[in-house]
Tab-separated table of C-alpha atoms in Angstrom:
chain	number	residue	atom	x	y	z
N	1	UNK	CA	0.000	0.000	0.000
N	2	UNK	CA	0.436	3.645	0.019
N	3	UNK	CA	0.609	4.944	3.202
N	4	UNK	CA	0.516	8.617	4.397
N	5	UNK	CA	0.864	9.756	7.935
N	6	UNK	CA	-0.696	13.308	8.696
N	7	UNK	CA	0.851	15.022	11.784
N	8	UNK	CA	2.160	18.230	12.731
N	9	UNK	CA	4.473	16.867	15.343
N	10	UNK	CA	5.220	13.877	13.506
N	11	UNK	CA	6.407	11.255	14.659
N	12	UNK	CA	3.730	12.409	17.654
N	13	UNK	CA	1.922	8.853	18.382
N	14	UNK	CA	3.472	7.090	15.433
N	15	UNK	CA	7.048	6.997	16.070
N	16	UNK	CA	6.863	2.833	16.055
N	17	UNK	CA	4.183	2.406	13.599
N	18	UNK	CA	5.048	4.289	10.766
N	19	UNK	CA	9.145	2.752	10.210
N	20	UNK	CA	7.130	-0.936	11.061
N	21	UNK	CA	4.669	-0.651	8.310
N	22	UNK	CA	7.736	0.888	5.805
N	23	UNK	CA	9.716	-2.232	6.774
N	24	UNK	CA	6.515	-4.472	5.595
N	25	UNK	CA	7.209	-3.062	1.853
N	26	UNK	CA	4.436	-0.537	2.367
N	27	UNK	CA	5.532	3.023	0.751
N	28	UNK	CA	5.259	5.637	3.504
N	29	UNK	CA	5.448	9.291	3.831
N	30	UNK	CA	4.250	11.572	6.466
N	31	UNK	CA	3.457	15.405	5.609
N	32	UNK	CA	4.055	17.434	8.998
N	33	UNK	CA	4.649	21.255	9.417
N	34	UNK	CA	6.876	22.993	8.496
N	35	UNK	CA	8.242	24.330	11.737
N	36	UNK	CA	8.469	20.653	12.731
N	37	UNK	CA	12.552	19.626	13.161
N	38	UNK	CA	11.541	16.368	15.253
N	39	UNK	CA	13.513	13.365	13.059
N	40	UNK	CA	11.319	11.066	11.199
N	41	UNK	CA	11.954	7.531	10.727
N	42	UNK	CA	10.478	7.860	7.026
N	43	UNK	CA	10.773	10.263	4.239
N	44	UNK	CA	8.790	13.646	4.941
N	45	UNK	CA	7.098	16.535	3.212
N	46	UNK	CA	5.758	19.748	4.728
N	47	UNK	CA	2.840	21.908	4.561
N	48	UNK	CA	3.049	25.680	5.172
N	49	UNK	CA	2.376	26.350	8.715
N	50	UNK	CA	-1.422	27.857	9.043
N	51	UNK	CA	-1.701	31.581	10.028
N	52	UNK	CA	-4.116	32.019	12.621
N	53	UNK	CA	-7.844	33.699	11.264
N	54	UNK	CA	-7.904	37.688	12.666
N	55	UNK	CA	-10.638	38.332	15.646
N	56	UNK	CA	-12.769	35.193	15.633
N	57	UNK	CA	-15.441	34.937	17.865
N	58	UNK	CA	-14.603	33.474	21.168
N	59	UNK	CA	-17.260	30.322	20.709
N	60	UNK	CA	-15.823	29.833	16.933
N	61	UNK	CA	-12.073	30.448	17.619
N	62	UNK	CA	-10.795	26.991	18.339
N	63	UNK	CA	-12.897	25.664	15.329
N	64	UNK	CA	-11.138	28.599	12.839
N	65	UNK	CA	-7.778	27.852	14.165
N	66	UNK	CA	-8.035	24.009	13.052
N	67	UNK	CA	-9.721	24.258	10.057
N	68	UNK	CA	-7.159	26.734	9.008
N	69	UNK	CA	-4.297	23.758	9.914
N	70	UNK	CA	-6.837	21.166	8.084
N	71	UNK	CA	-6.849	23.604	5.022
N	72	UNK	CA	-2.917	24.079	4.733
N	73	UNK	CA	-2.575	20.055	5.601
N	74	UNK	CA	-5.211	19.696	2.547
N	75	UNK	CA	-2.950	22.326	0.483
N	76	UNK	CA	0.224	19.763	0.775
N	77	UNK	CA	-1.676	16.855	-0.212
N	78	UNK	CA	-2.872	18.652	-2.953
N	79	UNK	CA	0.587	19.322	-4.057
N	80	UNK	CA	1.981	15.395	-3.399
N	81	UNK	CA	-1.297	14.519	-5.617
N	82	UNK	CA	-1.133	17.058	-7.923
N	83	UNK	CA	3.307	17.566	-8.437
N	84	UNK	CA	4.474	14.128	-7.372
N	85	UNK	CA	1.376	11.854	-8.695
N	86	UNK	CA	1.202	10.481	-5.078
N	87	UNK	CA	-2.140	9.223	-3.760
N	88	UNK	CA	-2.041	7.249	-0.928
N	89	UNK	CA	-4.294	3.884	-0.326
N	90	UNK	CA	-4.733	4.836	3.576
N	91	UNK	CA	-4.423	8.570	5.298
N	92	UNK	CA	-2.941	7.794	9.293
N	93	UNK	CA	-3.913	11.189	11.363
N	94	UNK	CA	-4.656	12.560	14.305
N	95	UNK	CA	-7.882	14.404	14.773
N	96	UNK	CA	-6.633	16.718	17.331
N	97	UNK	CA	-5.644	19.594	15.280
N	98	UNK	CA	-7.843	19.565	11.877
N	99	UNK	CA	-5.409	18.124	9.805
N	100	UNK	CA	-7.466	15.742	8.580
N	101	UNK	CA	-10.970	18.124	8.308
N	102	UNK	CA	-10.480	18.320	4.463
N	103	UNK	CA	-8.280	15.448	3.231
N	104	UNK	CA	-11.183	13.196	1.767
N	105	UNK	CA	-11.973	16.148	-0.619
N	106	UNK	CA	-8.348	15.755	-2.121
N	107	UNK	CA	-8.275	12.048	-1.866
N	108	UNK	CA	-11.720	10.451	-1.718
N	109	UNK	CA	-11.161	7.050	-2.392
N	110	UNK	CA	-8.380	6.910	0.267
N	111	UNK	CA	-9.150	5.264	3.315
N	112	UNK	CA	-8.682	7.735	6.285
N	113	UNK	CA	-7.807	6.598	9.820
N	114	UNK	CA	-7.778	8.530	12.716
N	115	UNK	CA	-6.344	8.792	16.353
N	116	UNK	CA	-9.121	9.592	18.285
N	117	UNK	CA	-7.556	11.032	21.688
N	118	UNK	CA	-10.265	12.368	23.438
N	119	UNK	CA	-13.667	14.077	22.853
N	120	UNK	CA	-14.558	17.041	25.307
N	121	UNK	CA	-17.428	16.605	27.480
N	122	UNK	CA	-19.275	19.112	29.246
N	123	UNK	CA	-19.591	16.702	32.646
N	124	UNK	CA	-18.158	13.770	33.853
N	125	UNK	CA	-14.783	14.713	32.384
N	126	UNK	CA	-11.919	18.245	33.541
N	127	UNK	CA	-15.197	20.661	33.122
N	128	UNK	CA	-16.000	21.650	36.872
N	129	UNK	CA	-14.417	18.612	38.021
N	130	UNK	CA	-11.853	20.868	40.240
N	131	UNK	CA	-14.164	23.713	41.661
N	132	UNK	CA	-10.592	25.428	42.784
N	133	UNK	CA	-9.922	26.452	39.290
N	134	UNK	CA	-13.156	25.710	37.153
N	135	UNK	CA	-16.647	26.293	38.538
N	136	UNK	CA	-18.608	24.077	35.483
N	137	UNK	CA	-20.819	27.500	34.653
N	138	UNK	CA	-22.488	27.291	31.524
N	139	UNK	CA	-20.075	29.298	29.733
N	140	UNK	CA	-17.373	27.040	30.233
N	141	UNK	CA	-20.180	24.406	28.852
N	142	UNK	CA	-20.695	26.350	26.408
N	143	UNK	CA	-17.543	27.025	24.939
N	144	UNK	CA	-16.559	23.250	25.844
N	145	UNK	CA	-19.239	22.116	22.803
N	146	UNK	CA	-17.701	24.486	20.519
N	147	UNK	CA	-14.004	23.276	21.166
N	148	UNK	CA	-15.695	19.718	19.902
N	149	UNK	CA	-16.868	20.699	16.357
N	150	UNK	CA	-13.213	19.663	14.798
N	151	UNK	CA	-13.323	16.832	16.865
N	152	UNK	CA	-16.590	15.490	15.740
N	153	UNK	CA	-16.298	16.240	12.389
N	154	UNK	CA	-12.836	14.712	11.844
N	155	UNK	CA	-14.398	11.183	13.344
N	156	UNK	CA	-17.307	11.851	11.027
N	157	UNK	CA	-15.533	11.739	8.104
N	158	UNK	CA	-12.909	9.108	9.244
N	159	UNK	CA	-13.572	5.588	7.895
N	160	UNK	CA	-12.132	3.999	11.189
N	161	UNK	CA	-10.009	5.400	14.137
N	162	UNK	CA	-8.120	4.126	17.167
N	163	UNK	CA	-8.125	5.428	20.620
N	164	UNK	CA	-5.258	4.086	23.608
N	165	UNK	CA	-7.632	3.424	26.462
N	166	UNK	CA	-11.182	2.793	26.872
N	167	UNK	CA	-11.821	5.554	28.892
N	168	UNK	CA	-10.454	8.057	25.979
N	169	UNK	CA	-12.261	6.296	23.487
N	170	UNK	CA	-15.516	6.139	25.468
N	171	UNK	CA	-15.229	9.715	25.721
N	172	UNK	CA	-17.100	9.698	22.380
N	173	UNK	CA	-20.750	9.147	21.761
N	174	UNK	CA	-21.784	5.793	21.387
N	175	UNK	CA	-22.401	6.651	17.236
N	176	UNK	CA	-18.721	7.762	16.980
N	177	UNK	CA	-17.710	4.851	19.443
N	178	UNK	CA	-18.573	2.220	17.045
N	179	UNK	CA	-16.094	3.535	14.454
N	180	UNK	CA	-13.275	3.753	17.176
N	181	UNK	CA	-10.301	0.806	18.326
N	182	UNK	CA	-8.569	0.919	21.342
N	183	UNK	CA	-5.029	0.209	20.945
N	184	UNK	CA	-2.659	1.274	23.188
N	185	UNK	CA	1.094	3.271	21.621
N	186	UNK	CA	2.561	0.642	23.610
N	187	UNK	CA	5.834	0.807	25.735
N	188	UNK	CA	8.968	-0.739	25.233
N	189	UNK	CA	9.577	-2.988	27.771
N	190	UNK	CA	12.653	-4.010	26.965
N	191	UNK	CA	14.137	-0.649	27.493
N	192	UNK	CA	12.163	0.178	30.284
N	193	UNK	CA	12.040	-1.694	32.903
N	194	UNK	CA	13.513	-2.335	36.287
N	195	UNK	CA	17.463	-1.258	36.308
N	196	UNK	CA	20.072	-1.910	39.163
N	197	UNK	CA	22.404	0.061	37.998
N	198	UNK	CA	20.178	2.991	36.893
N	199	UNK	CA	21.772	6.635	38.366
N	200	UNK	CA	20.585	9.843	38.173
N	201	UNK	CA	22.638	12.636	38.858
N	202	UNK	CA	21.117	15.961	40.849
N	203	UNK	CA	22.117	19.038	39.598
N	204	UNK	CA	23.827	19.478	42.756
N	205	UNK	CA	26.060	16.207	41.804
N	206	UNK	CA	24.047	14.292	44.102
N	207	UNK	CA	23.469	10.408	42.798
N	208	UNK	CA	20.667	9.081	43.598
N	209	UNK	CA	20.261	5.199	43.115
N	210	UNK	CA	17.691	2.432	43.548
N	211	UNK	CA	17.161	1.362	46.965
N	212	UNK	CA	17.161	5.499	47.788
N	213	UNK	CA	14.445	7.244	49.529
N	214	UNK	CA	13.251	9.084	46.068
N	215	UNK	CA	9.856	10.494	45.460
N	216	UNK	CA	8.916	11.068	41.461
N	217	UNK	CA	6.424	13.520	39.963
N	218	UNK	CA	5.945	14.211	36.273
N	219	UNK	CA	4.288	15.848	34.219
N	220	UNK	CA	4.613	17.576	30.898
N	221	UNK	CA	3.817	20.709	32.517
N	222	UNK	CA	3.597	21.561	36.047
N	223	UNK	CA	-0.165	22.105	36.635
N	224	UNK	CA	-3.805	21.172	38.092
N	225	UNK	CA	-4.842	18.823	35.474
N	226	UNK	CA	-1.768	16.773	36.900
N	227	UNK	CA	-2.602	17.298	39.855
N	228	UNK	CA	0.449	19.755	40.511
N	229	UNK	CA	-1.404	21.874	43.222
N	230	UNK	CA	-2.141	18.550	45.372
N	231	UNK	CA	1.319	16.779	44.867
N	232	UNK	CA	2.806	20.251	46.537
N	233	UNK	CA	0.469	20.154	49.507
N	234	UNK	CA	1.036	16.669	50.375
N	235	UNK	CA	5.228	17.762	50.658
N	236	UNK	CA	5.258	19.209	53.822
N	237	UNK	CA	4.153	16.094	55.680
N	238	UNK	CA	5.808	13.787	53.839
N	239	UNK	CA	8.899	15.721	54.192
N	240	UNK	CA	8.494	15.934	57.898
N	241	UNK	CA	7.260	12.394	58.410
N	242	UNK	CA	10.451	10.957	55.976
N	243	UNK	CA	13.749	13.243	56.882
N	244	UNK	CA	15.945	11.354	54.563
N	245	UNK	CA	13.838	11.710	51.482
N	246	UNK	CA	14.645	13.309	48.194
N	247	UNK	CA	11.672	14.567	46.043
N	248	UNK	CA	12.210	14.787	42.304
N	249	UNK	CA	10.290	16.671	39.924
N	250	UNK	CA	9.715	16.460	36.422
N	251	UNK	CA	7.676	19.046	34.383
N	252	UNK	CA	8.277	22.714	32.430
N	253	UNK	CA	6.678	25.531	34.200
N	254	UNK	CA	4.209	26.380	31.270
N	255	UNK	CA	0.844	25.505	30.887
N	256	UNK	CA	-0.302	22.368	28.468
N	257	UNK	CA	-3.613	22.039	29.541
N	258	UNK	CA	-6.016	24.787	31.049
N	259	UNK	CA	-5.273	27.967	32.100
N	260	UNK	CA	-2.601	30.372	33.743
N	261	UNK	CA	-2.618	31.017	37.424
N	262	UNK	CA	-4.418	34.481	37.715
N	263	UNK	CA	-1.756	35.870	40.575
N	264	UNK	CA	1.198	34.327	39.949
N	265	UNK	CA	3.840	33.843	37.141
N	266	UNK	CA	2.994	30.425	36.779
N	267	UNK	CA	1.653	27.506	38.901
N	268	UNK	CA	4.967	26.410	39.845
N	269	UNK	CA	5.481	30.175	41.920
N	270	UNK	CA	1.860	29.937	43.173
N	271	UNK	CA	2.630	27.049	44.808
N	272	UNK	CA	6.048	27.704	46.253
N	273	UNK	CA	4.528	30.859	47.787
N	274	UNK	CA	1.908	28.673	49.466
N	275	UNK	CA	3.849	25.527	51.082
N	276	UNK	CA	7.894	26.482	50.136
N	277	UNK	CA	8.211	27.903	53.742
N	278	UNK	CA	6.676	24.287	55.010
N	279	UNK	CA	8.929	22.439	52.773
N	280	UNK	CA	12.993	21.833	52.916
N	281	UNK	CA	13.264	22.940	49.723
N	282	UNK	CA	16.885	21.227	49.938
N	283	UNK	CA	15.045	18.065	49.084
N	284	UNK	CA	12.937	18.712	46.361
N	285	UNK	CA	14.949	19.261	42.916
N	286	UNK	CA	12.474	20.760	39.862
N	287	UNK	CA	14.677	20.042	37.150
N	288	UNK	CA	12.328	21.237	34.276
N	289	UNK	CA	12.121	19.360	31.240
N	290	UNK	CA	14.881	16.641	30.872
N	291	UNK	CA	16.407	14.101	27.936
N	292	UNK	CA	14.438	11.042	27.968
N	293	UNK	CA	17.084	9.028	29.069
N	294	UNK	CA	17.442	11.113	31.984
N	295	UNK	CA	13.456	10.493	33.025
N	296	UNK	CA	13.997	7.379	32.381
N	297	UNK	CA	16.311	6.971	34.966
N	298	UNK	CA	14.347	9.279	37.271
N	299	UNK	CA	11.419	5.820	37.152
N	300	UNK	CA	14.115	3.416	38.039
N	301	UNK	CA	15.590	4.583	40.761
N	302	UNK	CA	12.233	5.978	42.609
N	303	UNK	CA	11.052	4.180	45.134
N	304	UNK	CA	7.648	5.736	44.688
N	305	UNK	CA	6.418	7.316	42.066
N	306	UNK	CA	3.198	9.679	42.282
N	307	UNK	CA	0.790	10.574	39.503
N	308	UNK	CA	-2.165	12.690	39.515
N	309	UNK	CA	-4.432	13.178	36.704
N	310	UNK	CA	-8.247	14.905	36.302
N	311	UNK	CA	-10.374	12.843	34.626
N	312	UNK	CA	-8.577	13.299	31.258
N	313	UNK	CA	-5.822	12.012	28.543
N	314	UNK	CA	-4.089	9.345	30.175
N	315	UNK	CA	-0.172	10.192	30.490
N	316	UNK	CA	2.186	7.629	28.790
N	317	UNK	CA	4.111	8.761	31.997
N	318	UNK	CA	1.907	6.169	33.954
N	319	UNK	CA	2.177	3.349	31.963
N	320	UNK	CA	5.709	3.662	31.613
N	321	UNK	CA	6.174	3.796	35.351
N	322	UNK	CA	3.928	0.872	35.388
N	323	UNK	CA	7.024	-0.863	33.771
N	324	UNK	CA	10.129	0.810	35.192
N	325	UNK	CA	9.637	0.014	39.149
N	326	UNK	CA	8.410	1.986	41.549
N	327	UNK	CA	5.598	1.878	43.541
N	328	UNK	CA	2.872	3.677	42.360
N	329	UNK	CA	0.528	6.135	44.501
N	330	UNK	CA	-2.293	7.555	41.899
N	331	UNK	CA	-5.198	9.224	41.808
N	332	UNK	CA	-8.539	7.922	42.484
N	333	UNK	CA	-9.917	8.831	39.145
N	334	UNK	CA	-11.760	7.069	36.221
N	335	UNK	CA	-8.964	6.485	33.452
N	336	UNK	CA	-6.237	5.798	36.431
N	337	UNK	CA	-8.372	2.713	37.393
N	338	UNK	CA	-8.268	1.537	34.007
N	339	UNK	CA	-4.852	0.311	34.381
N	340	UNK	CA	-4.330	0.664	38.631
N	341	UNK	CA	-6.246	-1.334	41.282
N	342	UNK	CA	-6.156	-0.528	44.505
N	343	UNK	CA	-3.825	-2.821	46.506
N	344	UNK	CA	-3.707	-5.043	43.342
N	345	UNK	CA	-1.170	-3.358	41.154
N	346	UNK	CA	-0.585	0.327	43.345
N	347	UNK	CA	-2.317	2.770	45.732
N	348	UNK	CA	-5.167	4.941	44.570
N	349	UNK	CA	-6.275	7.947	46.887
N	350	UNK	CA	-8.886	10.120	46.126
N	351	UNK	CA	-7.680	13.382	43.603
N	352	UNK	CA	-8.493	15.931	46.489
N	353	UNK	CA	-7.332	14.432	49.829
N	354	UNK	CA	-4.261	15.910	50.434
N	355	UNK	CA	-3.861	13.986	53.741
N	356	UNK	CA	-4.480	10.443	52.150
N	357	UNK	CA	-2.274	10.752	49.622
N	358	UNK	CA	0.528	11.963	52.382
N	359	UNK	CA	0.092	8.830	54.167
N	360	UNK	CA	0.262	6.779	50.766
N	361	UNK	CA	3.205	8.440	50.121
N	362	UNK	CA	5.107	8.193	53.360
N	363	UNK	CA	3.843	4.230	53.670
N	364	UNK	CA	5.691	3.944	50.386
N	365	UNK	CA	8.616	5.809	51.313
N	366	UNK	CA	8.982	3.976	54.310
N	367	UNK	CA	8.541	0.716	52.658
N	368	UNK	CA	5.732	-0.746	52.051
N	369	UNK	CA	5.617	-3.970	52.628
N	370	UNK	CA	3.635	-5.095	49.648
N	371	UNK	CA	6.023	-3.029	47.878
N	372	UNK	CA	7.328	-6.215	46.030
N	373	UNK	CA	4.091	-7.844	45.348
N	374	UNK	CA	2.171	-4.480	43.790
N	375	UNK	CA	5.304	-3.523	41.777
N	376	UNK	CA	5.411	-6.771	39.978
N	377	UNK	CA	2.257	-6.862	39.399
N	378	UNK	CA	2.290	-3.219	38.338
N	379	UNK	CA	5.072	-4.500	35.094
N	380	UNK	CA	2.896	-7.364	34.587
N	381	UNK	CA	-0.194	-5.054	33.930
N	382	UNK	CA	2.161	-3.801	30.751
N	383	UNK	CA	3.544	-7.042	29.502
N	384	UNK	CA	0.073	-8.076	29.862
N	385	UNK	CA	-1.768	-5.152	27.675
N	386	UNK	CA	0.259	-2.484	26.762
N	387	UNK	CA	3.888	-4.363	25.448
N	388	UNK	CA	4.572	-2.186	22.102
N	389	UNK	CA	6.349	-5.264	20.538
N	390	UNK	CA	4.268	-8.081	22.316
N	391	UNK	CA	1.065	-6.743	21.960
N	392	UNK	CA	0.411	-2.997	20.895
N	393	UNK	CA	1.971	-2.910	17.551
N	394	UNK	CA	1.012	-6.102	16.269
N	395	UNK	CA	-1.780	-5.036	16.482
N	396	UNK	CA	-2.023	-1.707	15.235
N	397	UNK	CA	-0.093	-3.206	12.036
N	398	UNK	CA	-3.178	-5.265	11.824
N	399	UNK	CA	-5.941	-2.676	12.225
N	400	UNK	CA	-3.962	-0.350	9.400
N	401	UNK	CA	-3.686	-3.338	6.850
N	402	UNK	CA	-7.458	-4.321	7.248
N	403	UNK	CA	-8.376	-1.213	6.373
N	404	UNK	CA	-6.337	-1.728	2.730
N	405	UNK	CA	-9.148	-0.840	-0.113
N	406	UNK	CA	-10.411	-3.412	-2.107
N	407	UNK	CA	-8.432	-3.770	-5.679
């Protein structure tokens, strides 16, 4: 087949898929933006990067912004059809941005496949579900619907799609569930995993090892959604209640997902100015945004590692520290249980109590003593579902070459 993969971050979710299928004999290209410099494991064209529409309304802004990225994405294929006589047999996209809004109308007999990451909901889902930071008024409902229209109309149009947990993929209606797959990106297991000899170096030039009294948090960005605000609130006991612990912390200081901090330069400040005189701040290291290598490391030699997540877009962060070790201490909320059972695999504590999720985290720090039990079980729960060469990509291989059009 013809295969073209349409992302603006490519390699984005496809970093495994698209080099696998090129090593089956398929021909494939992915068209990305411009601006994007991330390598690619297979030959790439670019579309001009979209210019964003002057003064849209507030309730049609997010829908102008993608549809102007789905027109330039359109533009490129246009040109691979049109200068290079290239017309694929299957289009591989996410529906996240609008790339795909318009593709069908330059190829229509292509088959067009989307990742379906998540569909915004109005309840049940990060809409009013922390009243600290978003009340759930009917504005926010409001505008919530219109942020969906791409969304919608992208799985509309696709012939199939794929989703990497239930609870993401359930996020859609049940008429644009039917068209959706779960399949999981899948994590290597043979690179991560538990590692004796795994160091990680402070920027200090303190080396912290396995078997060390290390706490892990990470996060893309440092921020509610992730449960930033709670993590930081559960430090000073901790602290006190483990002297010899060091705290690690993984995560940029921007924003990915909602909004600013209204008084302070970013969440990161708000909450130093709240707890950082309750906290030995000699013992808890932010070190930003790091190699992956260097995270990597950070999940082996924690002896508990702490995620927090609103009722969103599961982190591959999770799953990967699933695989790498350390105990895990989660939230309490719907896609976490997907993959964590309490006292089965980890700890769950409910998303808001700040005092439960100290005592998980000191019980873990101190050693648990089902540490053993839940962290093998915790790896097994990946070799088990989510293996990228066991399982995940196997699969996905499969679900991309049923989807070949009839000659």
């Amino acid at each position: 087949m013809r295969i073209l993969f349409v992302h603006q971050n490519f390699p984005g979710q496809f970093p495994h898929l698209a080099p696998a299928l090129a090593a089956r004999g398929h021909q494939v290209v992915a068209l990305t933006d411009e601006k994007n410099q991330r390598p690619s494991p297979v030959p790439v064209v670019r579309y001009a990067s979209p210019t964003l529409p002057a003064n849209p309304s507030q309730l049609g802004k997010t829908y102008a912004e993608h549809a102007e990225r789905g027109w330039m994405a359109a533009r490129g294929c246009r040109a691979l059809r049109d200068r290079h006589g290239f017309t694929p047999d299957v289009i591989i996209g996410h529906s996240g941005w609008g790339e795909t809004l318009f593709l069908k109308e330059i190829f229509p007999e292509s088959k067009l496949l989307v990742y379906a990451e998540l569909m915004y909901r109005t309840r049940g889902q990060d809409v009013g579900f922390d009243p600290e930071f978003s009340s759930g008024t009917d504005d926010s409902r409001v505008l919530t619907v219109a942020r969906s229209a791409h969304l919608i109309q992208g799985i509309v149009q696709a012939d199939a799609a794929i989703a990497p947990t239930r609870y993401q993929a359930d996020s859609f209606s049940p008429e644009l569930r039917e068209k959706i797959t779960v399949i999981h990106d899948g994590i290597d297991t043979g690179r991560v995993r538990p590692d004796p000899d795994a160091r990680l170096t402070l920027p200090g030039g303190q080396v912290l090892k396995p078997g060390d009294e290390v706490l892990s948090f990470v996060t893309r960005s440092l921020e509610p959604y992730r449960g930033f605000h709670i993590f930081m609130r559960a430090l000073p006991q901790v602290l006190a209640d483990r002297p010899g612990a060091q705290v690690v912390i993984i995560g940029a200081e921007g924003v990915s997902y909602g909004g600013k901090p209204k008084d302070a330069e970013s969440w990161k400040a708000k909450l130093l100015a709240e707890v950082g005189d309750r906290i030995d701040l000699s013992r808890v290291h932010f070190l930003g945004r790091v190699p992956y290598a260097q995270y990597l490391s950070l999940l082996q030699v924690a002896r508990v590692h702490c995620y927090l997540t609103y009722p969103f877009v599961l982190s591959w962060s999770l799953t990967e520290a699933l695989a790498a070790g350390p105990l895990i201490v989660a939230s309490d909320t719907e896609p976490v249980r997907e993959l964590i059972r309490d006292g089965e695999n980890g700890r769950l504590v409910p998303f808001f109590d700040v005092p439960a999720l100290s005592a998980a985290l000191v019980q873990g720090l101190a050693g648990d003593p089902d540490a053993a039990r839940l962290t093998a079980a915790a790896r097994q729960t990946i070799l088990d579902g989510y293996d990228l060469h066991g399982h995940c990509l196997p699969a996905q291989i499969d679900w991309v070459e049923s989807h070949a059009p009839m000659r």
